[in-house]
Amino acid sequence: MIKKLLKIISASVLTTGVIFLLCAFSVTVAQGVTVNGVSVGGMTLKAAAEEIRRGIEEDLKDKTLTVKGREDVYTFTYPEINFKDDVFQLLKGAKRGQKLSPKVSYYLCGESDVITGICASEQISVVEPYAVFNLAGEPFTYREGRDGSEVDVSKLRNDIKLSLDGSFKPVEIVFKEVKRSRSLDDVKAETCKLASFTTYFDGDNLPRVSNIRLAASKINGSVLQRGETLSFNGTVGERLKSRGFLNAKIIENGEFKDGIGGGVCQVSTTLYNCALLAGFEIEEYHPHSLAVGYVPPSRDAMVSGTTCDLKIKNTCDSPAYVRAKTGNNYVTFEIYGLKGEAEYSISSEVTGEIKAEEELTNDPSKARDGKNGLTSAGYLTVIRDGYKKRVLLRKDKYLPVKGLKYVGDDAETAEEEAPN
């Protein structure tokens, strides 16, 4: 029953509204009334309003809003420009014989989106100073960048409003300068040389030289973001013939043998020392089983396959840039970045000797002198704010190389004849 009553009431209200609306449109304007010079006396409100608005539209079609940018000119006409009026209110209150003018205000359709689009087109973005990292020659090429500019949005919006108030005066965009937030000196401070380290090799051992150059070239140009880690194996990749690596001497099970990629460990060792001097964190390293000749003991970093890697972590407050250079008999690593407050140096000490054994051999081609092994320790010296601190980095044990003494027929004869 209540629902039925509500339906009846709703229908009644709706009907009343429709009747009221129809009545409003059927009401006529007082006799002798003119609006904008148009006689509308005796016309219904609806017909009179339509006639007046037709005149306003025709007048608006002759108007143009022009916005001038740096090079482009943005123009808007009807219906991009539209209007609002008080025609109905004016007609309903009109008195006999009155000459009236409605209040008309113009607006730009989708003004907010239009202004956003203009701003995007006219904006000149700031280009901050920057450095181009070079793989050869000068380490960096520096660029000054440029200041930018952007539209004064508030003024543009206000100027458009003033123009649409009736004058339709052309609007000229006003720009605000946007300064670079950094200087070229800031960029140069973030690309200082932090460390450099060089090791030397026999330039006549061509396969080994080729492996060193190939491995170094794959590291050259590496850029480490703040806190990023470089994996030597991950960057250089597998040492395979198909990837250009050649057969040269490697250390395997305490012996020098031929193997693919011989010499690559000298590259990893050079990078290891450079990283320490730059203040980097060493996340992984491995010593050789035998002492090597290109660095003092406890300063080597062996890499092998996928199990033994060298991993260095950038601890600078900026990106770090790694460069590798190879010459006829040397390989050099350089690391650039934001210089910290500390300075670093590396040292090592031999702490003991391991006597080499000697065995006899009947094969003269295998005869060789033995080489004693050793124990050693590596240290990092850190100088900060005038204070020096020596830190133990590692302790190592390098195996001796067993001597092989030839004892063939000539050796036996010599022993027998010795007493005479």
Coordinates of C-alpha atoms in Angstrom, one line a residue:
M1 CA 0.0 0.0 0.0
I2 CA 2.8 2.4 0.9
K3 CA 4.7 1.6 -2.3
K4 CA 1.6 2.2 -4.3
L5 CA 1.1 5.6 -2.6
L6 CA 4.8 6.5 -3.2
K7 CA 4.4 5.8 -6.9
I8 CA 1.3 7.9 -7.1
I9 CA 3.1 10.8 -5.4
S10 CA 6.1 10.5 -7.7
A11 CA 4.0 10.5 -10.8
S12 CA 2.1 13.5 -9.5
V13 CA 5.3 15.4 -8.9
L14 CA 6.7 14.5 -12.3
T15 CA 3.5 15.6 -14.0
T16 CA 3.5 18.9 -12.2
G17 CA 7.1 19.6 -13.2
V18 CA 6.4 18.8 -16.8
I19 CA 3.3 21.1 -16.8
F20 CA 5.3 23.9 -15.1
L21 CA 8.1 23.5 -17.8
L22 CA 5.6 23.7 -20.6
C23 CA 3.9 26.7 -19.0
A24 CA 7.3 28.4 -18.8
F25 CA 8.0 27.9 -22.5
S26 CA 4.5 29.0 -23.4
V27 CA 4.7 32.2 -21.5
T28 CA 5.1 35.2 -23.9
V29 CA 7.5 38.1 -23.6
A30 CA 5.9 41.5 -22.9
Q31 CA 5.0 43.6 -25.9
G32 CA 7.5 46.0 -27.4
V33 CA 10.5 44.4 -25.8
T34 CA 13.8 44.3 -27.8
V35 CA 17.0 42.5 -26.9
N36 CA 20.2 43.4 -28.7
G37 CA 18.0 45.3 -31.1
V38 CA 15.9 42.2 -31.8
S39 CA 12.1 42.6 -31.3
V40 CA 10.9 39.7 -29.2
G41 CA 7.7 41.1 -27.8
G42 CA 4.8 38.6 -27.9
M43 CA 7.2 35.6 -28.6
T44 CA 7.3 32.6 -26.2
L45 CA 10.3 32.6 -23.9
K46 CA 11.8 29.6 -25.8
A47 CA 11.4 31.2 -29.2
A48 CA 12.7 34.5 -28.0
A49 CA 15.7 33.0 -26.3
E50 CA 16.6 30.9 -29.4
E51 CA 16.4 34.1 -31.6
I52 CA 18.6 36.1 -29.3
R53 CA 21.2 33.3 -29.0
R54 CA 21.3 32.9 -32.7
G55 CA 22.5 36.4 -32.9
I56 CA 25.1 35.9 -30.2
E57 CA 26.4 32.8 -32.1
E58 CA 26.6 34.7 -35.4
D59 CA 28.6 37.5 -33.7
L60 CA 30.9 34.9 -32.0
K61 CA 31.7 33.3 -35.3
D62 CA 33.5 36.4 -36.3
K63 CA 35.7 36.4 -33.2
T64 CA 39.1 34.6 -32.7
L65 CA 41.2 34.0 -29.7
T66 CA 44.9 34.1 -30.6
V67 CA 47.7 32.8 -28.3
K68 CA 51.2 33.6 -29.6
G69 CA 54.1 31.4 -28.5
R70 CA 57.8 31.5 -29.5
E71 CA 57.2 30.4 -33.0
D72 CA 53.7 28.9 -33.1
V73 CA 50.4 30.7 -33.0
Y74 CA 47.4 28.9 -31.5
T75 CA 44.0 30.1 -32.7
F76 CA 40.5 29.3 -31.4
T77 CA 37.1 30.1 -32.8
Y78 CA 33.5 29.0 -32.3
P79 CA 32.6 26.3 -31.2
E80 CA 36.0 26.0 -29.4
I81 CA 34.9 29.3 -27.9
N82 CA 31.4 29.2 -26.5
F83 CA 29.3 31.4 -24.3
K84 CA 27.0 31.6 -21.3
D85 CA 24.1 34.1 -20.9
D86 CA 21.2 35.3 -18.7
V87 CA 18.7 35.5 -21.5
F88 CA 15.9 33.5 -19.8
Q89 CA 16.1 35.5 -16.6
L90 CA 16.2 38.7 -18.6
L91 CA 13.1 37.8 -20.7
K92 CA 11.1 36.6 -17.8
G93 CA 11.5 39.9 -16.0
A94 CA 11.1 42.1 -19.1
K95 CA 8.6 45.0 -18.9
R96 CA 6.6 46.3 -21.8
G97 CA 8.6 48.4 -24.3
Q98 CA 12.1 47.8 -22.6
K99 CA 15.3 47.7 -24.6
L100 CA 17.6 45.1 -23.1
S101 CA 21.0 43.6 -23.5
P102 CA 21.8 40.2 -21.9
K103 CA 25.0 39.5 -20.0
V104 CA 27.2 37.2 -22.1
S105 CA 30.4 35.6 -21.0
Y106 CA 32.7 33.7 -23.3
Y107 CA 34.8 30.6 -22.3
L108 CA 37.3 28.3 -24.0
C109 CA 36.1 24.7 -24.1
G110 CA 38.4 22.3 -22.2
E111 CA 40.5 25.3 -21.2
S112 CA 42.6 23.3 -18.7
D113 CA 43.6 20.7 -21.3
V114 CA 44.2 23.3 -23.9
I115 CA 46.6 25.2 -21.6
T116 CA 48.4 22.0 -20.6
G117 CA 48.9 21.2 -24.3
I118 CA 50.3 24.7 -25.1
C119 CA 52.6 24.5 -22.1
A120 CA 54.0 21.1 -23.2
S121 CA 54.6 22.4 -26.7
E122 CA 56.3 25.6 -25.6
Q123 CA 58.4 24.3 -22.8
I124 CA 62.2 24.1 -23.3
S125 CA 63.5 21.4 -21.0
V126 CA 66.5 22.0 -18.9
V127 CA 69.6 20.0 -20.0
E128 CA 71.8 19.4 -17.0
P129 CA 75.6 19.4 -17.5
Y130 CA 76.8 15.9 -18.2
A131 CA 79.9 13.9 -19.1
V132 CA 80.3 11.4 -21.9
F133 CA 82.4 8.4 -20.9
N134 CA 84.9 7.5 -23.6
L135 CA 86.5 4.1 -24.1
A136 CA 89.7 5.6 -25.5
G137 CA 91.5 8.9 -25.5
E138 CA 90.3 11.4 -22.9
P139 CA 88.2 9.6 -20.4
F140 CA 85.4 12.1 -20.5
T141 CA 83.9 14.7 -22.8
Y142 CA 82.0 17.3 -20.9
R143 CA 78.9 19.1 -22.0
E144 CA 77.6 22.4 -20.5
G145 CA 73.9 21.6 -20.9
R146 CA 71.5 24.6 -21.0
D147 CA 68.9 26.4 -19.0
G148 CA 65.3 25.9 -19.9
S149 CA 62.0 27.8 -19.8
E150 CA 58.4 27.2 -19.1
V151 CA 55.1 29.0 -19.6
D152 CA 53.9 31.2 -16.8
V153 CA 50.7 29.2 -16.5
S154 CA 48.9 31.5 -14.1
K155 CA 49.5 34.5 -16.3
L156 CA 48.4 32.7 -19.4
R157 CA 45.2 31.5 -17.8
N158 CA 44.4 35.1 -16.6
D159 CA 45.3 36.7 -20.0
I160 CA 43.0 34.3 -21.8
K161 CA 40.2 35.2 -19.4
L162 CA 40.8 38.9 -20.0
S163 CA 40.7 38.4 -23.7
L164 CA 37.5 36.4 -23.6
D165 CA 35.9 39.1 -21.5
G166 CA 35.1 40.8 -24.7
S167 CA 38.1 42.5 -26.2
F168 CA 39.5 39.2 -27.8
K169 CA 42.9 40.9 -27.7
P170 CA 45.8 38.5 -28.8
V171 CA 47.5 36.8 -25.9
E172 CA 51.3 36.6 -25.8
I173 CA 52.8 33.8 -23.8
V174 CA 55.1 34.9 -21.0
F175 CA 57.9 32.5 -20.1
K176 CA 59.8 31.8 -16.9
E177 CA 63.4 30.8 -16.9
V178 CA 64.3 27.5 -15.4
K179 CA 67.9 27.3 -14.2
R180 CA 70.1 24.2 -14.3
S181 CA 70.3 22.6 -10.8
R182 CA 74.0 21.5 -11.2
S183 CA 77.2 23.0 -12.6
L184 CA 79.9 21.5 -14.8
D185 CA 82.2 21.6 -11.8
D186 CA 79.7 19.3 -10.0
V187 CA 80.0 16.8 -12.9
K188 CA 83.7 17.0 -13.0
A189 CA 83.8 16.3 -9.2
E190 CA 81.9 13.1 -9.9
T191 CA 84.3 12.0 -12.6
C192 CA 87.7 12.3 -10.8
K193 CA 90.3 9.6 -11.2
L194 CA 90.0 7.5 -8.0
A195 CA 92.8 5.0 -8.8
S196 CA 95.0 3.5 -11.5
F197 CA 97.0 0.3 -11.4
T198 CA 99.3 -1.3 -14.0
T199 CA 100.9 -4.8 -14.4
Y200 CA 103.4 -5.9 -17.0
F201 CA 103.7 -9.0 -19.2
D202 CA 105.9 -10.5 -21.9
G203 CA 104.9 -8.9 -25.1
D204 CA 106.4 -11.7 -27.2
N205 CA 104.0 -14.3 -25.8
L206 CA 101.3 -13.5 -28.4
P207 CA 98.6 -16.0 -27.3
R208 CA 98.7 -14.7 -23.7
V209 CA 98.8 -11.1 -24.9
S210 CA 95.8 -11.7 -27.0
N211 CA 93.8 -13.2 -24.1
I212 CA 94.8 -10.2 -21.9
R213 CA 93.7 -7.7 -24.5
L214 CA 90.4 -9.5 -25.1
A215 CA 89.4 -9.8 -21.5
A216 CA 90.4 -6.2 -20.7
S217 CA 88.3 -4.9 -23.7
K218 CA 85.2 -6.6 -22.2
I219 CA 85.7 -4.8 -18.9
N220 CA 86.5 -1.4 -20.5
G221 CA 83.7 1.1 -20.4
S222 CA 81.8 -0.6 -17.5
V223 CA 79.7 1.8 -15.4
L224 CA 78.7 0.9 -11.9
Q225 CA 75.9 2.7 -10.2
R226 CA 76.2 3.5 -6.5
G227 CA 76.2 0.2 -4.6
E228 CA 76.4 -1.9 -7.8
T229 CA 78.6 -5.0 -8.1
L230 CA 80.7 -5.9 -11.1
S231 CA 81.3 -9.6 -11.6
F232 CA 84.5 -10.3 -13.6
N233 CA 83.2 -13.7 -15.0
G234 CA 79.8 -12.2 -15.7
T235 CA 81.3 -9.3 -17.7
V236 CA 84.1 -11.2 -19.5
G237 CA 82.1 -14.4 -20.1
E238 CA 83.4 -17.9 -20.6
R239 CA 86.9 -18.4 -21.9
L240 CA 86.3 -20.4 -25.0
K241 CA 88.0 -20.8 -28.4
S242 CA 84.7 -19.9 -30.0
R243 CA 84.8 -16.6 -28.2
G244 CA 88.3 -15.7 -29.3
F245 CA 90.4 -16.9 -26.3
L246 CA 93.6 -18.8 -27.1
N247 CA 95.8 -21.5 -25.5
A248 CA 98.4 -20.2 -23.1
K249 CA 99.9 -21.1 -19.7
I250 CA 97.5 -21.4 -16.8
I251 CA 97.9 -22.6 -13.2
E252 CA 96.1 -25.8 -12.5
N253 CA 96.5 -28.1 -9.4
G254 CA 99.8 -26.4 -8.4
E255 CA 101.3 -26.7 -11.9
F256 CA 101.8 -24.5 -14.9
K257 CA 99.9 -26.0 -17.8
D258 CA 98.5 -25.0 -21.2
G259 CA 94.9 -24.0 -21.1
I260 CA 92.3 -21.8 -22.9
G261 CA 92.4 -18.2 -21.6
G262 CA 95.8 -18.1 -20.0
G263 CA 96.6 -14.6 -19.0
V264 CA 93.1 -13.6 -18.0
C265 CA 94.0 -13.8 -14.3
Q266 CA 96.5 -11.0 -14.9
V267 CA 93.6 -8.8 -16.0
S268 CA 91.4 -9.8 -12.9
T269 CA 94.4 -9.2 -10.7
T270 CA 95.1 -5.7 -12.1
L271 CA 91.4 -4.8 -11.7
Y272 CA 91.5 -6.2 -8.1
N273 CA 94.4 -3.9 -7.1
C274 CA 92.8 -0.9 -8.8
A275 CA 89.5 -1.5 -7.0
L276 CA 91.2 -1.6 -3.6
L277 CA 93.0 1.6 -4.3
A278 CA 89.7 3.2 -5.3
G279 CA 88.2 2.2 -1.9
F280 CA 85.8 -0.4 -3.4
E281 CA 84.5 -3.3 -1.5
I282 CA 85.8 -6.7 -2.6
E283 CA 82.9 -9.1 -2.4
E284 CA 84.8 -12.1 -3.8
Y285 CA 88.3 -13.0 -4.7
H286 CA 90.5 -16.1 -4.9
P287 CA 94.3 -16.5 -4.6
H288 CA 96.3 -18.6 -7.0
S289 CA 97.7 -21.9 -5.8
L290 CA 101.2 -20.7 -6.9
A291 CA 102.7 -17.2 -6.6
V292 CA 102.6 -15.1 -9.7
G293 CA 105.3 -12.8 -11.0
Y294 CA 103.3 -9.7 -12.0
V295 CA 102.2 -8.7 -8.5
P296 CA 103.6 -9.3 -5.0
P297 CA 102.0 -12.2 -3.0
S298 CA 98.6 -11.6 -1.4
R299 CA 97.7 -9.1 -4.2
D300 CA 96.5 -11.6 -6.8
A301 CA 93.0 -12.4 -7.8
M302 CA 92.5 -15.7 -9.7
V303 CA 89.4 -16.4 -11.8
S304 CA 88.4 -19.7 -13.3
G305 CA 85.3 -21.0 -15.0
T306 CA 82.1 -20.1 -13.1
T307 CA 83.3 -21.1 -9.7
C308 CA 86.1 -18.6 -9.0
D309 CA 85.1 -15.0 -9.6
L310 CA 86.2 -11.5 -8.8
K311 CA 83.4 -9.2 -7.6
I312 CA 84.0 -5.6 -6.8
K313 CA 81.3 -3.2 -5.4
N314 CA 81.1 0.5 -6.0
T315 CA 81.0 2.2 -2.6
C316 CA 81.2 5.8 -4.1
D317 CA 78.3 8.2 -3.6
S318 CA 78.1 8.4 -7.4
P319 CA 78.4 6.2 -10.5
A320 CA 81.9 4.7 -11.0
Y321 CA 83.5 4.4 -14.4
V322 CA 86.0 1.6 -15.3
R323 CA 88.6 1.9 -18.1
A324 CA 91.1 -0.7 -19.3
K325 CA 94.1 0.0 -21.5
T326 CA 96.6 -2.4 -22.9
G327 CA 99.9 -1.7 -24.5
N328 CA 102.7 -3.9 -25.9
N329 CA 103.6 -5.2 -22.5
Y330 CA 101.2 -3.8 -20.0
V331 CA 97.6 -3.7 -18.9
T332 CA 96.2 -0.7 -16.9
F333 CA 92.9 -0.2 -15.1
E334 CA 91.5 3.2 -14.1
I335 CA 88.5 3.9 -12.0
Y336 CA 86.7 7.3 -12.0
G337 CA 84.0 8.6 -9.7
L338 CA 83.3 10.9 -6.7
K339 CA 86.4 11.2 -4.6
G340 CA 85.8 10.3 -0.9
E341 CA 87.7 11.6 2.1
A342 CA 90.0 8.6 2.4
E343 CA 93.2 7.7 0.5
Y344 CA 94.3 4.1 0.1
S345 CA 97.5 2.1 -0.5
I346 CA 98.2 -1.6 -0.6
S347 CA 101.2 -3.6 0.8
S348 CA 102.1 -7.2 1.4
E349 CA 104.6 -9.2 3.5
V350 CA 106.1 -12.6 3.1
T351 CA 105.5 -14.3 6.5
G352 CA 107.1 -17.7 5.8
E353 CA 108.7 -20.1 3.3
I354 CA 107.7 -23.5 2.3
K355 CA 110.6 -25.7 1.1
A356 CA 110.3 -27.2 -2.3
E357 CA 110.9 -30.9 -2.7
E358 CA 113.0 -32.5 -5.4
E359 CA 112.3 -35.6 -7.4
L360 CA 114.4 -37.5 -9.9
T361 CA 113.4 -38.0 -13.6
N362 CA 114.8 -40.0 -16.5
D363 CA 113.3 -37.6 -18.9
P364 CA 115.7 -34.7 -19.6
S365 CA 112.8 -32.6 -21.0
K366 CA 111.1 -32.5 -17.7
A367 CA 114.1 -31.4 -15.6
R368 CA 113.5 -28.1 -13.8
D369 CA 114.6 -26.2 -10.7
G370 CA 112.3 -26.2 -7.8
K371 CA 110.7 -23.1 -6.4
N372 CA 110.0 -22.6 -2.7
G373 CA 106.4 -21.7 -1.7
L374 CA 105.5 -19.1 0.8
T375 CA 102.9 -17.7 3.2
S376 CA 102.0 -14.0 3.0
A377 CA 99.7 -11.3 4.2
G378 CA 98.1 -8.4 2.4
Y379 CA 97.3 -5.0 4.0
L380 CA 95.2 -2.0 3.1
T381 CA 96.4 1.3 4.5
V382 CA 93.6 4.0 4.9
I383 CA 94.4 7.6 5.6
R384 CA 91.4 9.7 6.6
D385 CA 91.4 13.1 8.3
G386 CA 95.1 12.8 9.0
Y387 CA 94.8 9.4 10.7
K388 CA 96.4 6.3 9.3
K389 CA 95.0 2.8 9.8
R390 CA 96.5 -0.4 8.5
V391 CA 93.9 -3.2 7.9
L392 CA 94.7 -6.8 7.3
L393 CA 93.0 -7.8 4.1
R394 CA 94.0 -11.5 3.7
K395 CA 96.4 -14.3 4.5
D396 CA 97.6 -16.6 1.8
K397 CA 99.6 -19.8 1.2
Y398 CA 101.3 -20.4 -2.1
L399 CA 102.5 -23.9 -2.9
P400 CA 106.1 -24.7 -3.8
V401 CA 107.0 -25.9 -7.2
K402 CA 108.6 -29.3 -7.0
G403 CA 112.1 -29.6 -8.6
L404 CA 112.8 -32.4 -11.1
K405 CA 116.4 -33.6 -11.3
Y406 CA 117.5 -35.5 -14.4
V407 CA 119.2 -38.8 -13.6
G408 CA 119.8 -40.4 -17.0
D409 CA 122.8 -42.5 -18.2
D410 CA 125.2 -39.6 -18.4
A411 CA 124.4 -38.7 -14.8
E412 CA 125.2 -42.3 -13.6
T413 CA 128.5 -42.3 -15.5
A414 CA 129.5 -39.0 -14.0
E415 CA 128.9 -40.3 -10.5
E416 CA 131.0 -43.4 -11.1
E417 CA 133.9 -41.5 -12.6
A418 CA 133.9 -38.8 -10.0
P419 CA 136.4 -40.5 -7.5
N420 CA 139.0 -40.9 -10.2

